[in-house]
Coordinates of C-alpha atoms and ligand atoms in Angstrom, one line a residue:
X39 CA 102.0 57.3 87.4
X40 CA 101.4 58.4 91.0
X41 CA 104.3 57.9 93.2
X42 CA 103.4 56.9 96.9
X43 CA 104.8 59.2 99.5
X44 CA 106.2 57.9 102.9
X45 CA 104.3 60.0 105.1
X46 CA 103.3 58.3 108.5
X47 CA 100.1 60.0 110.5
X48 CA 102.1 61.4 113.5
X49 CA 105.0 63.4 111.6
X50 CA 103.6 67.1 112.2
X51 CA 105.9 67.8 109.6
X52 CA 104.1 70.9 108.1
X53 CA 105.1 69.7 104.8
X54 CA 103.7 66.4 105.0
X55 CA 100.3 67.4 105.7
X56 CA 100.6 69.5 102.5
X57 CA 102.0 67.2 100.3
X58 CA 99.0 64.4 101.8
X59 CA 96.2 67.4 100.2
X60 CA 98.3 67.2 96.9
X61 CA 95.2 66.4 94.7
X62 CA 95.6 61.9 93.2
X63 CA 96.8 63.5 89.5
X64 CA 100.1 64.5 90.1
X65 CA 100.1 65.5 86.4
X66 CA 97.2 68.2 86.9
X67 CA 98.6 71.4 86.6
X68 CA 99.7 73.2 90.5
X69 CA 100.9 76.4 89.3
X70 CA 101.3 78.6 86.0
X71 CA 103.0 81.5 85.9
X72 CA 102.7 85.1 84.8
X73 CA 105.1 84.2 82.3
X74 CA 103.7 81.2 80.6
X75 CA 105.6 78.7 82.5
X76 CA 103.7 75.2 84.0
X77 CA 104.6 73.1 87.3
X78 CA 102.4 70.2 88.1
X79 CA 101.8 68.8 91.5
X80 CA 104.2 66.3 90.4
X81 CA 107.0 68.9 89.5
X82 CA 106.1 70.1 93.2
X83 CA 106.6 66.6 94.3
X84 CA 110.1 65.9 92.8
X85 CA 111.8 69.4 93.1
X86 CA 111.2 69.3 96.5
X87 CA 112.3 65.9 97.1
X88 CA 115.6 67.2 95.5
X89 CA 116.3 70.3 97.2
X90 CA 115.4 68.4 100.2
X91 CA 117.8 65.9 99.4
X92 CA 120.5 68.7 98.5
X93 CA 120.3 69.8 101.8
X94 CA 120.4 66.6 103.7
X95 CA 123.7 65.8 101.9
X96 CA 125.3 68.8 103.2
X97 CA 125.1 67.4 106.9
X98 CA 123.7 69.8 108.6
X99 CA 123.1 69.9 112.2
X100 CA 119.5 69.8 113.4
X101 CA 117.9 73.1 113.6
X102 CA 120.1 74.3 111.0
X103 CA 118.2 77.8 109.8
X104 CA 118.2 78.4 105.4
X105 CA 118.4 82.0 105.3
X106 CA 117.2 83.2 101.8
X107 CA 116.7 86.3 100.2
X108 CA 115.9 85.8 96.4
X109 CA 113.4 87.5 94.0
X110 CA 110.2 85.7 94.1
X111 CA 109.9 82.5 91.8
X112 CA 108.2 79.1 92.2
X113 CA 111.6 77.7 92.6
X114 CA 111.9 79.9 96.2
X115 CA 108.3 78.4 97.0
X116 CA 110.0 74.7 96.1
X117 CA 113.1 76.1 98.2
X118 CA 110.8 76.8 101.2
X119 CA 108.4 73.7 100.9
X120 CA 112.1 71.5 100.3
X121 CA 113.4 73.5 104.1
X122 CA 110.0 72.2 105.7
X123 CA 110.8 68.8 104.2
X124 CA 114.1 68.3 105.1
X125 CA 113.1 69.2 108.6
X126 CA 115.5 72.4 109.0
X127 CA 114.2 76.0 109.8
X128 CA 113.2 78.6 106.5
X129 CA 114.2 82.4 107.2
X130 CA 113.1 84.3 104.6
X131 CA 114.5 87.7 104.1
X132 CA 112.7 90.8 102.1
X133 CA 114.5 91.7 98.7
X134 CA 114.7 94.9 99.8
X135 CA 116.7 94.7 102.5
X136 CA 120.4 96.0 102.1
X137 CA 123.7 95.2 103.3
X138 CA 123.5 96.5 107.0
X139 CA 120.4 94.7 107.7
X140 CA 121.5 91.6 105.8
X141 CA 124.4 91.5 107.9
X142 CA 122.6 91.7 111.2
X143 CA 120.0 89.0 110.6
X144 CA 123.1 86.8 109.4
X145 CA 124.8 87.4 112.4
X146 CA 121.6 86.9 114.5
X147 CA 120.5 83.6 113.0
X148 CA 123.6 81.9 112.1
X149 CA 122.5 80.3 109.2
X150 CA 124.1 77.2 108.1
X151 CA 122.9 77.9 104.4
X152 CA 122.4 81.3 103.1
X153 CA 120.5 81.2 99.5
X154 CA 120.7 84.6 97.5
X155 CA 120.3 86.1 94.1
X156 CA 123.6 86.0 91.4
X157 CA 123.4 89.5 91.6
X158 CA 124.2 90.0 95.1
X159 CA 126.1 87.0 95.4
X160 CA 129.2 89.0 96.3
X161 CA 128.5 91.1 99.3
X162 CA 126.1 88.8 100.7
X163 CA 128.7 85.6 100.6
X164 CA 130.9 87.6 102.2
X165 CA 128.6 88.8 104.9
X166 CA 127.7 85.0 105.6
X167 CA 130.8 83.3 105.4
X168 CA 132.2 86.0 107.6
X169 CA 129.2 85.2 110.0
X170 CA 130.2 81.3 109.6
X171 CA 127.6 79.8 107.0
X172 CA 129.4 77.4 105.5
X173 CA 127.5 77.1 102.2
X174 CA 125.8 79.8 100.1
X175 CA 124.1 79.3 97.1
X176 CA 122.1 81.2 94.2
X177 CA 118.5 81.2 93.0
X178 CA 117.0 83.5 90.0
X179 CA 113.9 83.9 89.5
X180 CA 114.9 82.4 85.7
X181 CA 115.3 79.0 87.1
X182 CA 119.2 79.7 87.1
X183 CA 121.7 79.6 90.2
X184 CA 124.1 77.1 92.1
X185 CA 121.1 75.9 94.0
X186 CA 119.4 74.2 91.2
X187 CA 122.7 73.2 89.4
X188 CA 123.6 71.1 93.0
X189 CA 119.8 70.3 93.3
X190 CA 119.8 68.9 89.9
X191 CA 122.3 65.9 90.7
X192 CA 120.1 64.8 93.7
X193 CA 117.8 61.8 93.9
X194 CA 113.9 62.8 93.3
X195 CA 112.9 60.6 96.0
X196 CA 112.7 61.8 99.4
X197 CA 111.2 60.6 103.0
X198 CA 109.7 63.5 104.7
X199 CA 111.6 64.8 107.7
X200 CA 110.0 63.2 111.5
X201 CA 108.9 66.4 113.1
X202 CA 106.8 66.9 116.1
X203 CA 104.1 70.3 116.1
X204 CA 106.6 72.3 118.3
X205 CA 109.6 71.6 116.5
X206 CA 110.6 74.9 115.3
X207 CA 109.7 75.4 111.0
X208 CA 110.2 79.3 110.4
X209 CA 111.8 82.3 111.9
X210 CA 110.4 85.5 110.3
X211 CA 112.1 88.5 111.6
X212 CA 110.1 91.9 112.9
X213 CA 111.0 95.0 113.6
X214 CA 110.6 96.4 117.2
X215 CA 109.7 99.9 118.9
X216 CA 113.1 99.5 120.7
X217 CA 116.6 97.7 119.8
X218 CA 117.2 95.7 116.9
X219 CA 114.7 93.2 115.1
X220 CA 113.4 89.9 116.9
X221 CA 113.3 86.5 115.2
X222 CA 109.6 84.9 115.7
X223 CA 109.7 81.5 115.9
X224 CA 107.0 79.3 114.6
X225 CA 106.7 75.8 114.8
X226 CA 105.1 73.2 112.5
X227 CA 102.5 73.3 115.1
X228 CA 101.7 76.8 114.7
X229 CA 101.2 76.8 111.2
X230 CA 99.7 74.0 110.4
X231 CA 96.8 74.0 112.9
X232 CA 96.1 78.2 111.6
X233 CA 96.1 76.5 107.9
X234 CA 93.6 73.7 108.9
X235 CA 91.3 76.3 110.6
X236 CA 91.7 78.7 107.8
X237 CA 90.7 75.8 104.7
X238 CA 87.4 75.4 106.6
X239 CA 86.8 79.0 107.7
X240 CA 87.2 79.9 104.1
X241 CA 86.0 77.3 102.5
X242 CA 89.1 76.1 100.6
X243 CA 87.9 74.0 97.2
X244 CA 90.2 71.5 95.4
X245 CA 88.5 73.3 92.3
X246 CA 89.7 76.4 93.7
X247 CA 92.2 79.1 91.4
X248 CA 94.0 81.4 94.0
X249 CA 96.1 84.7 92.0
X250 CA 99.5 84.7 94.1
X251 CA 100.4 88.5 93.4
X252 CA 101.9 88.9 96.9
X253 CA 105.6 88.6 98.1
X254 CA 107.0 85.3 99.5
X255 CA 108.9 86.4 102.5
X256 CA 106.3 87.7 104.8
X257 CA 103.8 85.8 106.6
X258 CA 100.6 86.9 104.1
X259 CA 102.3 85.9 101.0
X260 CA 104.2 82.7 102.0
X261 CA 102.2 81.1 104.4
X262 CA 98.5 82.3 104.4
X263 CA 98.1 82.1 100.7
X264 CA 100.5 79.4 100.0
X265 CA 99.2 76.8 102.6
X266 CA 95.8 77.7 101.5
X267 CA 96.3 76.8 98.1
X268 CA 98.4 73.8 99.0
X269 CA 96.2 72.3 101.8
X270 CA 93.1 72.6 99.1
X271 CA 95.0 71.1 96.0
X272 CA 94.7 73.9 94.4
X273 CA 95.9 75.7 91.7
X274 CA 97.9 79.0 91.8
X275 CA 98.3 81.6 88.9
X276 CA 101.7 82.9 90.2
X277 CA 102.7 86.7 89.5
X278 CA 106.8 87.3 89.7
X279 CA 105.3 90.7 91.1
X280 CA 102.1 92.5 91.7
X281 CA 100.5 94.2 88.2
X282 CA 97.4 95.6 89.0
X283 CA 96.4 95.0 84.9
X284 CA 97.4 91.6 84.7
X285 CA 95.7 90.3 87.6
X286 CA 92.5 92.1 86.9
X287 CA 92.7 90.3 83.4
X288 CA 93.4 87.0 85.2
X289 CA 90.1 87.3 87.4
X290 CA 88.1 85.7 84.8
X291 CA 90.0 82.8 85.5
X292 CA 90.1 82.8 88.9
X293 CA 88.3 82.2 92.3
X294 CA 90.2 83.5 95.1
X295 CA 92.6 86.5 95.6
X296 CA 94.3 87.8 98.3
X297 CA 95.9 91.1 99.1
X298 CA 97.1 94.4 100.9
X299 CA 94.7 97.4 100.7
X300 CA 97.3 99.1 98.2
X301 CA 96.9 95.9 95.9
X302 CA 92.7 96.7 96.1
X303 CA 93.2 100.6 95.5
X304 CA 95.2 99.8 92.1
X305 CA 92.9 97.4 90.9
X306 CA 90.0 99.6 91.3
X307 CA 92.1 102.1 89.5
X308 CA 91.9 99.8 86.7
X309 CA 88.8 100.6 84.2
X310 CA 88.6 96.8 83.2
X311 CA 87.5 96.0 86.7
X312 CA 83.7 95.0 86.6
X313 CA 81.1 92.9 87.9
X314 CA 82.3 91.1 84.5
X315 CA 85.4 90.2 85.4
X316 CA 85.1 89.3 89.3
X317 CA 81.7 86.8 87.7
X318 CA 83.6 83.8 88.7
X319 CA 85.3 84.9 92.3
X320 CA 84.9 83.4 95.3
X321 CA 87.0 84.9 97.7
X322 CA 88.4 88.4 98.4
X323 CA 90.5 88.4 100.8
X324 CA 92.2 91.6 102.6
X325 CA 94.7 92.1 105.3
X326 CA 98.4 93.0 106.6
X327 CA 97.1 96.9 106.8
X328 CA 93.3 98.2 107.5
X329 CA 91.4 98.8 104.7
X330 CA 89.7 102.2 104.2
X331 CA 86.1 101.5 104.3
X332 CA 85.7 103.4 100.8
X333 CA 88.0 101.1 99.6
X334 CA 85.8 98.3 101.0
X335 CA 82.5 100.3 99.5
X336 CA 84.2 100.6 95.9
X337 CA 85.0 97.3 95.7
X338 CA 81.5 96.0 96.2
X339 CA 80.0 98.9 93.9
X340 CA 82.7 97.9 91.2
X341 CA 82.6 94.2 91.5
X342 CA 79.4 93.0 93.4
X343 CA 82.2 91.0 96.0
X344 CA 82.6 92.3 99.8
X345 CA 85.6 92.1 100.9
X346 CA 87.0 89.7 103.9
X347 CA 89.0 91.6 106.2
X348 CA 91.2 89.5 108.4
X349 CA 93.8 90.2 111.0
X350 CA 97.1 88.9 112.1
X351 CA 100.4 89.0 113.2
X352 CA 104.1 87.4 112.0
X353 CA 104.0 85.7 115.6
X354 CA 100.6 84.6 115.5
X355 CA 99.6 84.0 111.4
X356 CA 95.9 84.9 111.6
X357 CA 94.2 85.7 114.4
X358 CA 90.5 87.0 113.6
X359 CA 88.6 86.8 110.0
X360 CA 85.6 88.5 109.1
X361 CA 83.0 85.6 108.3
X362 CA 82.8 83.7 104.4
X363 CA 79.7 81.5 105.5
X364 CA 76.7 83.5 105.2
X365 CA 75.1 81.7 108.4
X366 CA 78.1 83.5 110.4
X367 CA 77.0 86.9 110.2
X368 CA 78.2 89.5 107.5
X369 CA 81.6 90.7 106.6
X370 CA 81.5 94.1 108.1
X371 CA 83.9 96.4 106.4
X372 CA 86.5 98.6 109.0
X373 CA 86.3 95.5 111.4
X374 CA 88.6 92.1 111.1
X375 CA 85.5 89.8 111.8
X376 CA 85.8 87.5 115.0
X377 CA 88.9 85.5 116.5
X378 CA 89.4 82.4 114.4
X379 CA 88.1 79.2 115.7
X380 CA 90.8 77.7 118.8
X381 CA 91.8 81.7 119.6
X382 CA 91.1 83.0 122.8
X383 CA 91.0 87.0 122.2
X384 CA 90.7 89.5 125.0
X385 CA 90.5 93.2 124.9
X386 CA 92.0 94.7 128.2
X387 CA 93.0 97.5 130.2
X388 CA 96.5 98.7 131.5
X389 CA 96.0 96.3 134.8
X390 CA 95.0 93.5 132.4
X391 CA 91.4 93.1 133.1
X392 CA 88.9 92.6 130.2
X393 CA 86.8 96.0 129.2
X394 CA 83.1 96.0 128.1
X395 CA 82.1 95.3 124.6
X396 CA 82.2 98.6 122.8
X397 CA 85.1 100.1 124.8
X398 CA 88.8 100.2 123.5
X399 CA 91.7 98.5 125.4
X400 CA 95.2 95.9 124.2
X401 CA 94.5 93.1 122.2
X402 CA 96.1 90.0 123.8
X403 CA 95.7 86.7 122.2
X404 CA 96.3 82.9 122.9
X405 CA 95.9 79.7 120.9
X406 CA 97.9 77.2 118.8
X407 CA 98.7 79.7 116.3
X408 CA 100.5 81.7 119.0
X409 CA 104.7 81.8 118.3
X410 CA 107.1 79.7 120.2
X411 CA 109.0 82.9 121.5
X412 CA 111.6 85.3 120.2
X413 CA 115.1 83.7 118.6
X414 CA 117.4 83.8 121.6
X415 CA 115.8 86.7 123.7
X416 CA 114.0 84.9 126.5
X417 CA 113.4 88.0 128.7
X418 CA 111.8 90.1 125.3
X419 CA 109.8 86.8 124.9
X420 CA 108.6 86.9 128.7
X421 CA 107.9 91.0 128.6
X422 CA 105.5 90.2 125.4
X423 CA 103.1 87.8 127.0
X424 CA 100.5 88.2 129.8
X425 CA 100.7 86.5 133.5
X426 CA 98.0 84.2 131.8
X427 CA 100.2 83.3 129.1
X428 CA 98.2 85.8 126.4
X429 CA 100.8 87.3 123.8
X430 CA 100.4 90.8 123.8
X431 CA 99.8 92.2 120.1
X432 CA 100.4 96.1 120.8
X433 CA 97.5 96.4 118.7
X434 CA 94.5 98.9 120.3
X435 CA 90.9 97.4 119.4
X436 CA 87.5 97.1 120.7
X437 CA 85.2 93.9 120.3
X438 CA 81.3 94.9 120.1
X439 CA 78.3 93.3 121.2
X440 CA 78.6 90.7 118.6
X441 CA 81.8 89.8 119.2
X442 CA 83.3 91.8 116.0
X443 CA 86.9 92.9 116.4
X444 CA 88.0 96.3 115.2
X445 CA 91.2 97.5 115.5
X446 CA 91.8 101.4 116.6
X447 CA 95.4 101.8 116.6
X448 CA 98.4 100.5 117.9
X449 CA 100.3 100.7 121.2
X450 CA 103.6 99.9 119.1
X451 CA 105.1 103.2 117.5
X452 CA 104.4 101.4 113.6
X453 CA 103.6 102.5 110.4
X454 CA 102.1 99.9 107.8
X455 CA 103.1 101.3 104.6
X456 CA 101.8 99.6 101.4
X457 CA 101.6 96.4 103.9
X458 CA 105.3 96.7 105.1
X459 CA 105.9 97.4 108.5
X460 CA 107.9 100.5 109.3
X461 CA 109.5 100.9 113.1
X462 CA 110.0 104.8 113.6
X463 CA 112.6 104.1 116.3
X464 CA 115.0 102.2 113.4
X465 CA 114.8 105.5 111.4
X466 CA 115.2 107.6 113.6
X467 CA 118.3 106.2 115.3
X468 CA 119.7 105.8 111.7
X469 CA 119.0 109.6 111.3
X470 CA 120.2 110.4 114.7
X471 CA 123.7 109.1 113.7
X472 CA 124.5 111.7 110.5
X473 CA 126.4 114.4 111.2
X474 CA 125.0 117.6 112.1
X475 CA 122.0 115.7 113.2
X476 CA 120.7 116.4 116.7
X477 CA 117.7 114.4 116.8
X478 CA 114.8 113.4 114.5
X479 CA 111.4 112.1 114.7
X480 CA 109.5 109.7 111.5
X481 CA 105.6 109.4 112.1
X482 CA 103.1 108.1 109.6
X483 CA 101.0 110.1 107.4
X484 CA 97.7 108.8 105.0
X485 CA 98.7 107.9 101.3
X486 CA 96.4 107.5 98.9
X487 CA 98.7 104.1 97.4
X488 CA 100.4 102.9 100.5
X489 CA 97.6 103.6 102.9
X490 CA 100.3 105.4 105.3
X491 CA 104.0 106.8 104.3
X492 CA 106.2 107.7 107.1
X493 CA 107.6 111.8 106.9
X494 CA 110.5 112.4 109.1
X495 CA 111.4 116.2 111.0
X496 CA 115.1 116.4 111.0
X497 CA 116.5 118.9 114.0
X498 CA 119.8 120.2 113.3
X499 CA 122.9 120.5 116.2
X500 CA 123.4 123.9 117.5
X501 CA 125.0 126.0 114.6
X502 CA 124.8 123.4 111.8
X503 CA 122.6 122.8 109.0
X504 CA 121.3 119.4 107.2
X505 CA 120.1 119.2 103.9
X506 CA 117.3 116.9 103.5
X507 CA 118.3 115.4 100.1
X508 CA 121.7 114.4 102.0
X509 CA 119.9 112.8 104.8
X510 CA 117.6 111.1 102.3
X511 CA 120.6 110.0 100.3
X512 CA 122.5 108.5 103.2
X513 CA 118.8 106.8 104.0
X514 CA 118.9 104.9 100.4
X515 CA 121.9 103.9 101.1
X516 CA 121.5 101.7 104.1
X517 CA 117.8 100.7 104.4
X518 CA 115.4 98.6 102.4
X519 CA 113.6 101.3 100.0
X520 CA 109.9 100.3 101.8
X521 CA 111.4 102.3 104.9
X522 CA 112.7 105.4 103.6
X523 CA 110.4 108.8 104.4
X524 CA 108.7 109.8 101.5
X525 CA 109.3 113.3 103.0
X526 CA 112.2 115.2 105.0
X527 CA 111.7 118.4 106.9
X528 CA 114.1 120.2 108.9
X529 CA 112.7 122.2 112.2
X530 CA 114.4 124.1 114.9
X531 CA 112.5 122.1 117.5
X532 CA 110.0 118.9 117.8
X533 CA 107.1 119.6 119.8
X534 CA 107.6 118.3 123.3
X535 CA 104.7 117.8 125.7
X536 CA 105.4 118.7 130.0
X537 CA 107.0 115.6 130.4
X538 CA 109.5 116.2 127.3
X539 CA 108.1 113.4 125.5
X540 CA 108.0 114.3 121.6
X541 CA 104.4 114.7 120.6
X542 CA 103.9 112.6 117.4
X543 CA 100.5 113.3 117.2
X544 CA 101.2 116.8 117.0
X545 CA 103.3 116.3 114.1
X546 CA 101.2 113.6 112.1
X547 CA 98.7 116.7 112.2
X548 CA 101.0 118.9 110.8
X549 CA 101.6 116.9 108.1
X550 CA 98.3 114.9 107.5
X551 CA 97.2 116.2 104.3
X552 CA 100.3 116.4 102.6
X553 CA 99.8 113.2 100.3
X554 CA 96.0 113.4 100.1
Ligands
LIG41 C1 107.5 99.7 97.0 N1 107.9 101.2 97.4 C2 107.1 101.2 98.7 C3 106.4 100.3 99.1 N2 106.7 99.3 98.2 N3 107.0 102.6 99.8 C4 106.8 102.4 100.8 N4 106.0 101.5 100.9 C5 105.9 100.4 100.3 N5 105.0 99.0 100.7 C6 108.2 102.1 96.7 C7 109.5 102.1 96.5 O1 110.6 101.8 97.9 C8 109.9 102.9 95.7 O2 110.3 103.6 95.8 C9 108.8 102.8 94.7 O3 107.9 102.3 95.7 C10 108.8 101.2 93.7 O4 109.2 100.3 94.3 P1 108.7 98.8 93.8 O5 109.2 97.5 94.9 O6 108.7 98.7 92.5 O7 106.6 98.9 94.2 P2 105.8 97.8 93.7 O8 105.8 96.9 93.2 O9 105.2 99.2 93.2 O10 105.5 97.3 95.3 C11 104.3 98.4 96.2 C12 103.8 96.6 96.6 C13 104.2 96.3 97.8 C14 103.1 96.0 95.7 C15 102.3 97.3 97.5 O11 105.1 97.2 98.8 C16 103.8 94.9 98.3 O12 104.0 94.0 97.6 N6 103.6 94.9 99.3 C17 102.7 93.8 100.2 C18 103.7 93.5 101.1 C19 103.5 92.0 102.1 O13 102.7 91.2 101.4 N7 102.9 92.8 103.5 C20 102.3 91.5 103.9 C21 103.4 91.2 105.5 P3 111.6 104.7 95.4 O14 111.4 104.1 93.5 O15 111.6 105.8 95.6 O16 112.9 103.7 95.6 S1 102.6 89.9 106.3 C22 101.7 90.8 107.9 O17 101.6 91.8 107.8 C23 101.2 90.2 108.6 C24 101.5 88.6 109.1 C25 99.7 90.1 107.6 O18 98.3 90.1 108.5 O19 99.2 89.5 106.4
LIG42 P1 103.6 91.7 111.2 O1 104.9 92.3 112.1 O2 104.5 92.3 109.8 O3 103.0 90.6 111.0 O4 102.1 93.0 111.3 C1 101.2 92.9 112.1 C2 100.4 93.9 112.2 O5 99.9 94.1 111.3 C3 99.4 93.6 113.4 O6 99.7 93.7 114.7 C4 98.6 95.1 113.0 O7 99.0 96.0 113.6 C5 98.7 95.0 111.4 N1 97.5 94.2 110.8 C6 97.7 93.0 110.1 N2 96.4 93.0 109.7 C7 95.7 93.8 109.7 C8 94.1 94.4 109.4 N3 93.5 93.6 108.6 N4 94.0 95.8 110.0 C9 94.3 96.3 110.5 N5 95.8 96.0 111.1 C10 96.0 94.9 110.7

């Protein structure tokens, strides 16, 4: 029997909207996992209530951050939803982050609660308690850990916390070209407005079945995929980890798939991928990184489907999308489509003047989806907005006469590797601190699997030698694995222009064929 859920029409809590979209049959399956577990909508309702009650019982100050570094599981999604439900601020952390990275995030965000895997409890709790965190729980991907043990004693009835659209819901850390990572503050209103637009724009339906195979510590897997399915009352087939063969095998039971380009490249290598396998699919969506036109075309040939490419950022959730509905136009490979309804997008020159169609410029954006600012960085926040309130994406693009946006480059020095962002400045400053190193440069070069990967060029101090293997070993000890350059070279000097600036384009050119 379905329970009445206490929500009120003026509660702008994102969870209230997601919950209101659950189907009336709460015993229907909401999520089915790759290892055979099934969760009904009622399970999600009860579990989020229990975890929300646990958080509420901790007597946390309003606006408390709940930092989470755990392996992907349905319970981890429940923790995210329960945090919204209880009215606290969710702070997801990539599982690849190492101790120095975690120390920075916890020190900067000062979370009241940290949830980590049982395996990392020793070092994570040490960092957290030192930073003043009062509660550290564990959560593993086999439904064990102190979080669930404690929540099991809590009531499964919970009134959704009252929130306004402007209240903070999530902090997502993004690295920067200079300095340390910045916490992008997203509100309930940012995320709900974007999710509602996408529900309509992508034609989400109650009978959709989403294959969820992305990590849930970034915008793509955590927001775009989960909000989309929940807001449609659609079922999810849940993969703890992406596995191309297994995902292709499940396509016949699904209707929607979302991935970064690497996922499509890997699925294309599966002989079982065919028109027949994708016959029941309604929509394939790609984003987070540029997709090669070869991949876009090969996908069409192998499956009969035209991938829908869209563009977004941690600071803005989704910004543009190729059309879903045919009357709005065709999906054009190599473009990221049109600004979404409600999003204003301008391509401008250095003086802030819009450039004509066909000309390249900086992409700036405005809309209800654009974040509130960087956590405790008011000056940095100010710098990233134009005088008329547009957010500077750092992407360089061009609008064509029909309004399609194409991203042609980045003003920010950023490598996007397999959908993860790697900031060369962070890696370089780490390498530059190592013994014997005078300076270094990290550049992105094309890679057949990850799209782009980092390559490091290191210059030793005069009269000293450095070993590439030792540099790589030190990086591995300290940084998330996806940030480690795939190759490291020693050089006597870095190419510089007349102004003395390192010419990264020259290095990229030198190493561009290394992996392809
Ligand atoms: C893994 N490795 C990588 C990457 N992932 N190297 C470079 N780039 C990567 N992305 C390396 C590891 O360091 C390791 O190297 C080896 O590959 C195996 O690691 P493993 O974790 O087993 O790899 P995998 O499971 O094959 O992972 C590849 C993956 C994963 C499935 C493509 O990276 C992934 O899920 N990417 C999606 C990222 C994503 O969701 N991005 C959305 C961000 P070694 O053995 O040497 O240690 S949100 C966003 O960008 C915006 C808002 C948007 O628009 O969506
Ligand atoms: P993040 O900081 O993880 O939110 O990454 C955002 C960045 O990813 C954007 O500023 C773009 O540079 C890039 N990005 C996202 N989607 C696409 C796409 N479809 N094509 C090209 N780049 C993309």
